[in-house]
Amino acid sequence: MNTFATAGELLAALDAGEVTSVALTEAALARARAGAELGAWLHLAEEQALTRAADVDRRRAAGEPVGALAGVPIGVKDQIVTRGIPTTAGSKMLAGWVPPYDATVVERLHAADAIVVGKLNQDEFAMGSSNERSAFGPVRNPWDPSRVPGGSSGGSAAAVAAGHVPLALGTDTGGSIRQPASFCGVVGLKPTYGRVSRYGAIAFASSLDQIGPFGRTVADVARLMGVLAGPDDHDSTALRSPVPDYLAGLGGDLAGLRVGVPEEYFVAGIDPEVEATVRAALAQLEAQGATLVPVSLPHTPYAVATYYILATAEASSNLARYDGVRFGHRTAERVSDVADLYAKSRAEGFGDEVKRRIILGTYALSSGYYDAYYLKAQKVRTLLRRDFEAAFAACDVLATPVSPVTAFRLGERVDDPLQMYLADIFTIPSSLAGNTSVSVPCGFDGAGLPVGLQLIGPPLEEGRVLRVAHAYEQATAWHRRHPGEEGA
Ligand code: GLN
């Protein structure tokens, strides 16, 4: 099969008996190994994957019922726990841990007969925007290996863009699915907070974290989303609302669609080539029958500061469990008492960015500062949510850039955390508001690097943003370009 065949094409070939899941799984593993210089994979689960693939082949050949992704290889971000497969969240703190259980999403992948081929690299505990914060080395962008793939789900985006696997799971707390999808020229969906169970996603900032799908086409992302979404008794925040058939919901034109264009997302500081590319995408939506509506999200300038109070506060609390006693790396040094054991274990196990966030978050939560920082940030969060509610009274979806820049060079920003944080400006607001947004490829800059269009919808309107993204994708050819191919 073609390296860049979609999950839909693979399923058709499998059903027609033209290929086996064992062959597809072997090919995915071989490509992952051959592409090792990208650094996308932390672990390949060869034995588990081939055993499952053989079982799916046998059941399919016997005419037994098989699941919605039967036999299709998929990669899983290492933030998500997998029974019997090492899971580190990109941190030395969890090196060598083999979880005794599967995350709910992984159980669902297995129930759908997808083949988990391995675990994907990421920024440590999902903190970062470039994948340079992984304890196990960076990931490189398949379009230009001197550049970052984005983060924190950099391995997921790179593995899908490079054709190792057609599908992957990522997590998004403030942009970690959408921004790497944009940098690598693939599709990535951040579901509404609560649409997908977080059970078994290693917690970073629990009021923001969401698991979501990556693919090279909107249809593939819709197909995978249908498998992931739904209530879960293990996660009380998982929403009970019925899950629509996202794949069947694709199609139709954009006539009458009102597309909101928030003025705060087209401001000074955005790379002119990114702006021109996204504006061309807006014109394309218009040409397909949509009406562009100027809207305002006035609290946008406060979003990054708000996020970096709330996310770090929640992280400081969530990461307290890694103390070398109950969870995580334990120092081999001599220790004088239990406090010393905690301190040495945490000093050795966590990287610099994680430590910075624990310190920031602990400060924001400390007595005397709580009202000024955490409580204030919660109030601003409400204002940001209201911004979106007001905007959605005037339009059906919002269309914006995903990131103010395209993929930057490795090392270029790593010593400037503030610069790195500020670049999350277009993805963070939707996370704080808890709504849904997708990144879909919308062109390339002069250096041949992908640009992503972000479509934001009201809560639980995954079907709507996917439908718009699909209509746009079908009218354009960006998703047919692949790294390393002629003309790419
Ligand atoms: N880049 C943001 C951060 O560093 C978002 C990360 C994420 O979504 N997990 O926190």
Coordinates of C-alpha atoms and ligand atoms in Angstrom, one line a residue:
M1 CA 0.0 0.0 0.0
N2 CA 1.0 3.6 -0.6
T3 CA 2.8 5.1 2.4
F4 CA 0.3 7.9 2.6
A5 CA -2.9 5.8 2.1
T6 CA -5.6 7.0 4.5
A7 CA -7.3 4.8 7.1
G8 CA -10.4 4.8 4.9
E9 CA -8.4 3.4 2.0
L10 CA -6.7 0.9 4.2
L11 CA -10.0 -0.4 5.5
A12 CA -11.3 -0.7 2.0
A13 CA -8.3 -2.7 1.0
L14 CA -8.5 -4.9 4.1
D15 CA -12.2 -5.6 3.5
A16 CA -11.5 -6.4 -0.1
G17 CA -8.8 -8.9 1.0
E18 CA -6.1 -7.0 -1.0
V19 CA -3.9 -6.7 2.0
T20 CA -3.6 -8.1 5.6
S21 CA -3.4 -6.2 8.8
V22 CA -0.1 -8.1 9.5
A23 CA 1.3 -6.7 6.3
L24 CA 0.2 -3.2 7.2
T25 CA 1.5 -3.4 10.7
E26 CA 4.9 -4.8 9.5
A27 CA 5.1 -1.9 7.0
A28 CA 4.2 0.7 9.7
L29 CA 6.9 -0.8 12.0
A30 CA 9.4 -0.8 9.2
R31 CA 8.7 2.8 8.3
A32 CA 9.0 3.8 12.0
R33 CA 12.3 2.1 12.2
A34 CA 13.6 3.5 8.9
G35 CA 12.5 7.0 10.0
A36 CA 14.1 6.7 13.4
E37 CA 16.1 9.9 12.8
L38 CA 12.9 11.8 13.2
G39 CA 12.7 10.8 16.9
A40 CA 9.0 10.4 16.7
W41 CA 8.8 7.0 18.5
L42 CA 9.7 6.2 22.1
H43 CA 8.7 2.6 21.9
L44 CA 7.5 0.2 19.3
A45 CA 5.2 -2.5 20.6
E46 CA 6.0 -5.0 17.8
E47 CA 4.9 -8.2 19.5
Q48 CA 1.6 -6.9 20.8
A49 CA 0.8 -5.2 17.5
L50 CA 1.5 -8.2 15.3
T51 CA -0.4 -10.6 17.6
R52 CA -3.5 -8.3 17.5
A53 CA -3.1 -7.8 13.7
A54 CA -3.0 -11.6 13.1
D55 CA -6.1 -12.0 15.3
V56 CA -8.0 -9.3 13.3
D57 CA -6.9 -10.9 10.0
R58 CA -8.2 -14.3 11.2
R59 CA -11.5 -12.9 12.4
R60 CA -12.0 -10.9 9.2
A61 CA -11.2 -13.9 7.0
A62 CA -13.6 -16.0 9.0
G63 CA -16.4 -13.5 8.3
E64 CA -16.7 -12.6 12.0
P65 CA -17.7 -9.0 12.8
V66 CA -14.8 -6.6 13.2
G67 CA -14.5 -3.1 14.6
A68 CA -14.6 0.4 12.9
L69 CA -10.8 0.5 12.6
A70 CA -10.1 -3.2 12.1
G71 CA -6.5 -3.8 11.3
V72 CA -5.4 -0.1 10.9
P73 CA -2.1 0.8 12.5
I74 CA -2.1 3.7 15.0
G75 CA 0.4 5.5 17.3
V76 CA -0.4 6.7 20.8
K77 CA 1.2 9.7 22.5
D78 CA 3.2 8.6 25.5
Q79 CA 1.1 10.7 27.8
I80 CA -1.6 8.0 27.5
V81 CA -1.2 4.8 29.4
T82 CA -1.0 1.4 27.7
R83 CA -1.1 -1.9 29.5
G84 CA 2.1 -3.8 29.0
I85 CA 3.7 -1.1 26.9
P86 CA 6.2 1.3 28.5
T87 CA 4.7 4.8 29.2
T88 CA 6.9 7.7 30.2
A89 CA 5.0 11.0 29.3
G90 CA 8.4 12.0 27.9
S91 CA 9.9 12.1 31.4
K92 CA 12.8 10.4 33.2
M93 CA 10.4 10.4 36.2
L94 CA 8.5 7.5 34.6
A95 CA 11.3 5.8 32.7
G96 CA 10.8 2.1 32.8
W97 CA 7.2 2.2 33.9
V98 CA 5.0 -0.5 32.4
P99 CA 1.3 0.4 33.2
P100 CA -0.9 -2.4 34.5
Y101 CA -4.0 -0.9 32.7
D102 CA -5.1 0.8 29.5
A103 CA -6.5 4.3 29.2
T104 CA -10.2 4.3 28.2
V105 CA -9.3 5.6 24.7
V106 CA -6.8 2.7 24.3
E107 CA -9.5 0.2 25.4
R108 CA -11.7 1.8 22.7
L109 CA -9.0 1.5 20.1
H110 CA -8.8 -2.2 20.9
A111 CA -12.5 -2.6 20.9
A112 CA -12.5 -1.0 17.4
D113 CA -9.7 -3.5 16.4
A114 CA -7.2 -0.8 15.7
I115 CA -3.5 -1.9 16.0
V116 CA -1.5 0.2 18.4
V117 CA 2.1 0.0 17.0
G118 CA 3.8 2.1 19.6
K119 CA 4.2 5.2 21.7
L120 CA 5.0 8.6 20.4
N121 CA 7.5 11.2 21.7
Q122 CA 6.3 14.4 23.3
D123 CA 7.4 17.3 25.5
E124 CA 7.8 16.1 29.1
F125 CA 4.4 15.8 30.8
A126 CA 3.0 17.6 27.7
M127 CA 4.6 20.9 28.7
G128 CA 6.0 22.6 25.6
S129 CA 5.4 23.8 22.1
S130 CA 8.3 22.3 20.2
N131 CA 9.0 18.8 21.5
E132 CA 12.4 19.9 22.6
R133 CA 11.4 19.3 26.2
S134 CA 11.3 15.5 25.9
A135 CA 13.7 13.8 28.3
F136 CA 14.4 11.3 25.4
G137 CA 15.5 13.8 22.7
P138 CA 13.7 16.1 20.3
V139 CA 11.4 15.2 17.4
R140 CA 12.2 16.6 14.0
N141 CA 9.8 18.0 11.5
P142 CA 9.4 15.7 8.4
W143 CA 9.2 18.7 6.1
D144 CA 12.5 20.0 7.3
P145 CA 14.5 18.1 9.9
S146 CA 16.3 21.2 11.1
R147 CA 12.9 22.4 12.4
V148 CA 10.7 21.4 15.3
P149 CA 7.4 19.5 14.7
G150 CA 5.6 21.6 17.3
G151 CA 4.5 20.3 20.6
S152 CA 3.7 18.9 22.9
S153 CA 2.3 16.0 20.7
G154 CA 5.2 16.4 18.3
G155 CA 5.8 12.7 17.8
S156 CA 2.1 12.1 16.9
A157 CA 2.1 14.9 14.3
A158 CA 5.5 13.9 12.8
A159 CA 4.7 10.2 12.6
V160 CA 1.4 10.9 10.7
A161 CA 2.9 13.5 8.4
A162 CA 5.9 11.2 7.6
G163 CA 3.5 8.3 6.7
H164 CA 4.6 5.9 9.5
V165 CA 1.0 5.6 10.5
P166 CA -2.3 7.0 9.2
L167 CA -3.6 7.9 12.6
A168 CA -2.4 8.9 16.0
L169 CA -3.7 10.0 19.4
G170 CA -2.4 13.2 21.1
T171 CA -3.4 15.3 24.0
D172 CA -4.2 19.0 24.0
T173 CA -4.2 21.3 27.1
G174 CA -3.4 24.6 25.4
G175 CA -2.8 23.7 21.8
S176 CA -0.7 20.5 21.9
I177 CA -2.7 18.8 19.1
R178 CA -3.6 21.7 16.9
Q179 CA -0.2 23.5 16.9
P180 CA 1.9 20.4 15.9
A181 CA -0.8 19.4 13.4
S182 CA -0.3 22.9 11.9
F183 CA 3.5 22.7 11.9
C184 CA 3.5 19.2 10.3
G185 CA 0.6 19.8 7.7
V186 CA -1.8 17.2 9.1
V187 CA -5.3 17.4 10.6
G188 CA -5.7 17.5 14.4
L189 CA -8.9 17.9 16.5
K190 CA -9.2 19.2 20.1
P191 CA -12.5 17.9 21.3
T192 CA -14.8 19.8 23.6
Y193 CA -13.6 19.4 27.2
G194 CA -15.3 16.2 28.5
R195 CA -16.2 14.7 25.0
V196 CA -13.4 12.1 25.3
S197 CA -12.6 10.3 28.6
R198 CA -9.3 11.4 30.2
Y199 CA -9.1 8.2 32.2
G200 CA -5.5 7.0 31.7
A201 CA -4.2 10.3 30.3
I202 CA -1.4 11.3 32.6
A203 CA -2.7 14.5 34.2
F204 CA -1.0 17.8 33.4
A205 CA -3.8 20.4 33.9
S206 CA -7.0 18.5 34.6
S207 CA -9.5 21.2 33.8
L208 CA -8.0 21.6 30.3
D209 CA -6.5 18.3 29.2
Q210 CA -8.3 16.5 26.3
I211 CA -7.3 13.5 24.2
G212 CA -7.9 13.9 20.5
P213 CA -7.2 12.4 17.0
F214 CA -4.6 13.1 14.3
G215 CA -4.9 12.0 10.7
R216 CA -3.9 13.2 7.2
T217 CA -7.5 13.8 6.2
V218 CA -10.6 15.2 8.0
A219 CA -12.5 12.0 7.2
D220 CA -9.9 9.9 9.0
V221 CA -10.0 12.2 12.0
A222 CA -13.8 12.0 12.0
R223 CA -13.7 8.2 11.9
L224 CA -11.2 8.0 14.8
M225 CA -13.1 10.6 16.8
G226 CA -16.2 8.4 16.6
V227 CA -14.3 5.6 18.3
L228 CA -12.8 7.9 21.0
A229 CA -15.8 10.0 22.1
G230 CA -18.4 9.1 24.7
P231 CA -19.2 8.8 28.4
D232 CA -17.0 6.8 30.7
D233 CA -17.7 5.6 34.3
H234 CA -14.0 6.1 35.1
D235 CA -14.1 9.8 34.3
S236 CA -16.9 11.9 35.9
T237 CA -16.1 14.8 33.6
A238 CA -16.8 12.7 30.5
L239 CA -20.0 14.1 29.0
R240 CA -23.0 11.8 28.6
S241 CA -24.5 13.5 25.5
P242 CA -25.0 11.1 22.6
V243 CA -22.1 10.8 20.1
P244 CA -23.1 11.7 16.5
D245 CA -21.7 9.7 13.5
Y246 CA -19.0 12.2 12.7
L247 CA -18.0 10.4 9.5
A248 CA -21.5 10.1 8.1
G249 CA -22.0 13.8 9.0
L250 CA -19.3 15.0 6.5
G251 CA -20.4 16.3 3.2
G252 CA -22.6 19.2 2.0
D253 CA -21.6 22.6 1.0
L254 CA -20.9 25.8 2.9
A255 CA -23.8 27.8 1.6
G256 CA -25.3 30.0 4.3
L257 CA -22.5 29.2 6.8
R258 CA -21.5 32.2 8.9
V259 CA -17.7 32.2 9.5
G260 CA -16.6 34.5 12.3
V261 CA -13.2 36.2 11.9
P262 CA -12.0 37.5 15.3
E263 CA -10.1 40.7 14.8
E264 CA -7.8 39.8 17.8
Y265 CA -6.4 36.9 15.9
F266 CA -5.0 39.0 13.0
V267 CA -2.8 41.4 14.9
A268 CA 0.8 42.7 14.8
G269 CA 3.3 39.9 15.5
I270 CA 1.8 37.3 13.2
D271 CA 4.1 36.2 10.4
P272 CA 2.9 38.0 7.2
E273 CA 3.1 34.8 5.2
V274 CA 0.9 33.0 7.8
E275 CA -1.6 35.8 7.7
A276 CA -1.7 35.9 3.9
T277 CA -2.2 32.1 3.8
V278 CA -5.0 32.1 6.3
R279 CA -6.7 35.0 4.6
A280 CA -6.6 33.1 1.4
A281 CA -8.3 30.2 3.2
L282 CA -11.0 32.6 4.4
A283 CA -11.5 33.7 0.8
Q284 CA -11.8 30.1 -0.2
L285 CA -14.5 29.5 2.4
E286 CA -16.3 32.5 1.0
A287 CA -16.0 31.2 -2.5
Q288 CA -17.7 28.0 -1.3
G289 CA -20.7 30.0 -0.1
A290 CA -19.8 31.0 3.4
T291 CA -20.3 34.5 4.7
L292 CA -17.4 36.1 6.6
V293 CA -18.6 37.9 9.8
P294 CA -16.2 40.2 11.7
V295 CA -16.4 39.3 15.4
S296 CA -14.4 40.3 18.5
L297 CA -13.1 38.2 21.3
P298 CA -12.0 41.1 23.5
H299 CA -10.3 39.2 26.3
T300 CA -7.9 37.4 24.0
P301 CA -4.9 39.4 25.1
Y302 CA -5.3 38.0 28.7
A303 CA -5.5 34.4 27.6
V304 CA -1.8 33.4 27.7
A305 CA -1.3 34.9 31.2
T306 CA -4.5 33.2 32.4
Y307 CA -3.5 29.9 31.0
Y308 CA 0.0 29.9 32.5
I309 CA -1.5 30.6 36.0
L310 CA -4.2 27.9 35.8
A311 CA -2.2 25.3 34.0
T312 CA 0.9 25.6 36.2
A313 CA -1.3 25.6 39.4
E314 CA -3.0 22.4 38.3
A315 CA 0.3 20.9 37.2
S316 CA 1.9 21.7 40.6
S317 CA -0.8 19.8 42.3
N318 CA -1.0 16.9 39.8
L319 CA 2.8 16.3 39.7
A320 CA 3.0 16.2 43.6
R321 CA 2.4 12.5 43.4
Y322 CA 5.9 11.9 41.8
D323 CA 7.8 11.7 45.0
G324 CA 9.9 8.6 44.6
V325 CA 7.8 6.8 47.2
R326 CA 4.3 6.3 45.8
F327 CA 5.2 7.1 42.2
G328 CA 8.1 7.8 39.9
H329 CA 11.9 7.8 39.9
R330 CA 13.6 7.2 43.2
T331 CA 17.1 8.6 43.8
A332 CA 19.9 6.1 44.3
E333 CA 21.8 8.7 46.4
R334 CA 22.1 8.4 50.2
V335 CA 19.3 10.4 51.8
S336 CA 19.1 11.9 55.3
D337 CA 15.3 11.7 55.7
V338 CA 12.1 11.5 53.7
A339 CA 12.1 15.2 52.7
D340 CA 15.6 14.7 51.3
L341 CA 14.4 11.6 49.4
Y342 CA 11.6 13.6 47.8
A343 CA 13.8 16.5 46.9
K344 CA 16.6 14.4 45.4
S345 CA 14.2 12.1 43.5
R346 CA 12.3 15.1 42.0
A347 CA 15.4 17.0 41.2
E348 CA 16.7 14.0 39.2
G349 CA 13.4 13.0 37.7
F350 CA 12.0 16.3 36.3
G351 CA 13.4 18.4 33.6
D352 CA 13.9 22.2 33.7
E353 CA 10.5 23.2 32.1
V354 CA 8.5 20.9 34.4
K355 CA 10.4 22.3 37.4
R356 CA 9.7 25.9 36.2
R357 CA 6.0 25.1 36.0
I358 CA 5.8 23.4 39.4
I359 CA 7.5 26.5 41.0
L360 CA 5.2 28.9 39.2
G361 CA 2.1 27.0 40.0
T362 CA 3.0 26.4 43.6
Y363 CA 3.6 30.2 43.9
A364 CA 0.3 31.0 42.3
L365 CA -1.5 28.8 44.8
S366 CA 0.4 29.8 47.9
S367 CA -1.4 31.5 50.7
G368 CA -1.5 35.3 50.3
Y369 CA -1.1 35.0 46.5
Y370 CA -4.1 32.7 45.7
D371 CA -6.6 35.5 45.3
A372 CA -4.4 37.7 43.3
Y373 CA -3.4 35.0 40.8
Y374 CA -5.5 31.8 40.8
L375 CA -8.8 33.3 41.7
K376 CA -8.3 36.2 39.3
A377 CA -7.3 33.8 36.5
Q378 CA -10.5 31.8 37.1
K379 CA -12.5 35.0 36.6
V380 CA -10.7 35.9 33.4
R381 CA -11.4 32.4 32.2
T382 CA -15.1 33.0 32.6
L383 CA -14.8 36.2 30.6
L384 CA -13.0 34.4 27.8
R385 CA -15.8 31.8 27.8
R386 CA -18.3 34.5 27.5
D387 CA -16.4 36.1 24.6
F388 CA -16.9 32.9 22.7
E389 CA -20.6 32.6 23.6
A390 CA -21.2 36.2 22.3
A391 CA -19.3 35.4 19.1
F392 CA -21.2 32.2 18.5
A393 CA -24.5 34.2 18.7
A394 CA -23.3 35.9 15.4
C395 CA -21.6 33.0 13.6
D396 CA -21.5 29.2 13.3
V397 CA -17.7 28.7 13.4
L398 CA -14.7 30.9 13.9
A399 CA -11.7 30.7 11.5
T400 CA -8.3 31.8 12.6
P401 CA -4.6 30.9 12.3
V402 CA -3.4 28.1 14.6
S403 CA -0.1 29.6 15.3
P404 CA 1.4 33.0 14.5
V405 CA 4.4 31.3 12.9
T406 CA 5.4 28.2 11.0
A407 CA 7.8 25.5 12.3
F408 CA 10.9 27.2 13.8
R409 CA 14.4 25.8 14.0
L410 CA 15.4 23.5 16.7
G411 CA 17.2 25.4 19.4
E412 CA 15.9 28.8 18.2
R413 CA 13.5 29.5 21.1
V414 CA 14.3 26.9 23.7
D415 CA 16.1 29.4 26.0
D416 CA 13.3 31.9 25.9
P417 CA 10.2 30.4 27.7
L418 CA 8.2 33.6 27.5
Q419 CA 8.6 33.7 23.7
M420 CA 7.5 30.1 23.5
Y421 CA 4.5 30.7 25.8
L422 CA 3.3 33.7 23.8
A423 CA 3.2 31.8 20.6
D424 CA 0.2 29.7 22.1
I425 CA -2.0 32.8 21.8
F426 CA -4.4 31.4 19.2
T427 CA -4.9 27.9 20.6
I428 CA -5.1 28.7 24.4
P429 CA -8.4 30.7 24.4
S430 CA -10.4 27.8 23.0
S431 CA -8.9 25.5 25.6
L432 CA -9.8 27.8 28.4
A433 CA -13.4 28.1 27.0
G434 CA -13.6 24.3 26.7
N435 CA -14.9 24.4 23.2
T436 CA -13.8 22.4 20.2
S437 CA -11.3 23.3 17.4
V438 CA -9.6 21.6 14.5
S439 CA -6.4 22.4 12.6
V440 CA -6.6 21.7 8.9
P441 CA -3.8 22.3 6.4
C442 CA -4.3 25.5 4.4
G443 CA -1.1 26.1 2.5
F444 CA 2.7 26.6 2.8
D445 CA 5.0 29.4 3.5
G446 CA 7.9 30.5 1.2
A447 CA 10.2 27.9 2.9
G448 CA 7.8 25.1 2.0
L449 CA 6.5 24.7 5.6
P450 CA 2.9 23.9 6.3
V451 CA 0.4 26.4 7.6
G452 CA -2.8 25.4 9.5
L453 CA -6.3 26.9 9.6
Q454 CA -8.1 26.7 12.9
L455 CA -11.8 26.2 12.9
I456 CA -13.4 26.7 16.3
G457 CA -17.0 25.6 17.1
P458 CA -19.3 25.9 20.2
P459 CA -19.0 23.1 22.8
L460 CA -20.0 19.6 21.4
E461 CA -20.0 20.9 17.8
E462 CA -17.2 18.6 16.7
G463 CA -19.5 17.5 13.8
R464 CA -19.8 21.1 12.6
V465 CA -16.1 22.0 12.6
L466 CA -15.3 18.7 10.9
R467 CA -17.9 19.3 8.3
V468 CA -16.5 22.7 7.5
A469 CA -12.9 21.4 7.6
H470 CA -13.9 18.6 5.2
A471 CA -15.6 20.9 2.7
Y472 CA -12.5 23.1 2.7
E473 CA -10.2 20.2 2.4
Q474 CA -12.1 18.7 -0.5
A475 CA -11.9 22.0 -2.4
T476 CA -8.2 22.3 -1.9
A477 CA -5.2 20.0 -2.5
W478 CA -2.9 20.8 0.5
H479 CA -3.6 17.5 2.2
R480 CA -2.3 15.6 -0.9
R481 CA 1.2 17.0 -0.5
H482 CA 3.6 14.9 1.6
P483 CA 7.1 15.5 2.9
G484 CA 9.8 14.1 0.7
E485 CA 7.5 13.8 -2.3
E486 CA 8.0 15.4 -5.7
G487 CA 6.8 19.0 -5.7
A488 CA 6.5 19.0 -1.9
Ligands
GLN1 N1 2.3 24.7 24.6 C1 1.4 24.7 25.7 C2 2.1 24.5 27.0 O1 3.3 24.4 26.9 C3 0.3 23.7 25.5 C4 0.7 22.3 25.9 C5 -0.4 21.3 25.8 O2 -1.4 21.6 25.2 N2 -0.2 20.2 26.4 O3 1.6 24.3 28.1

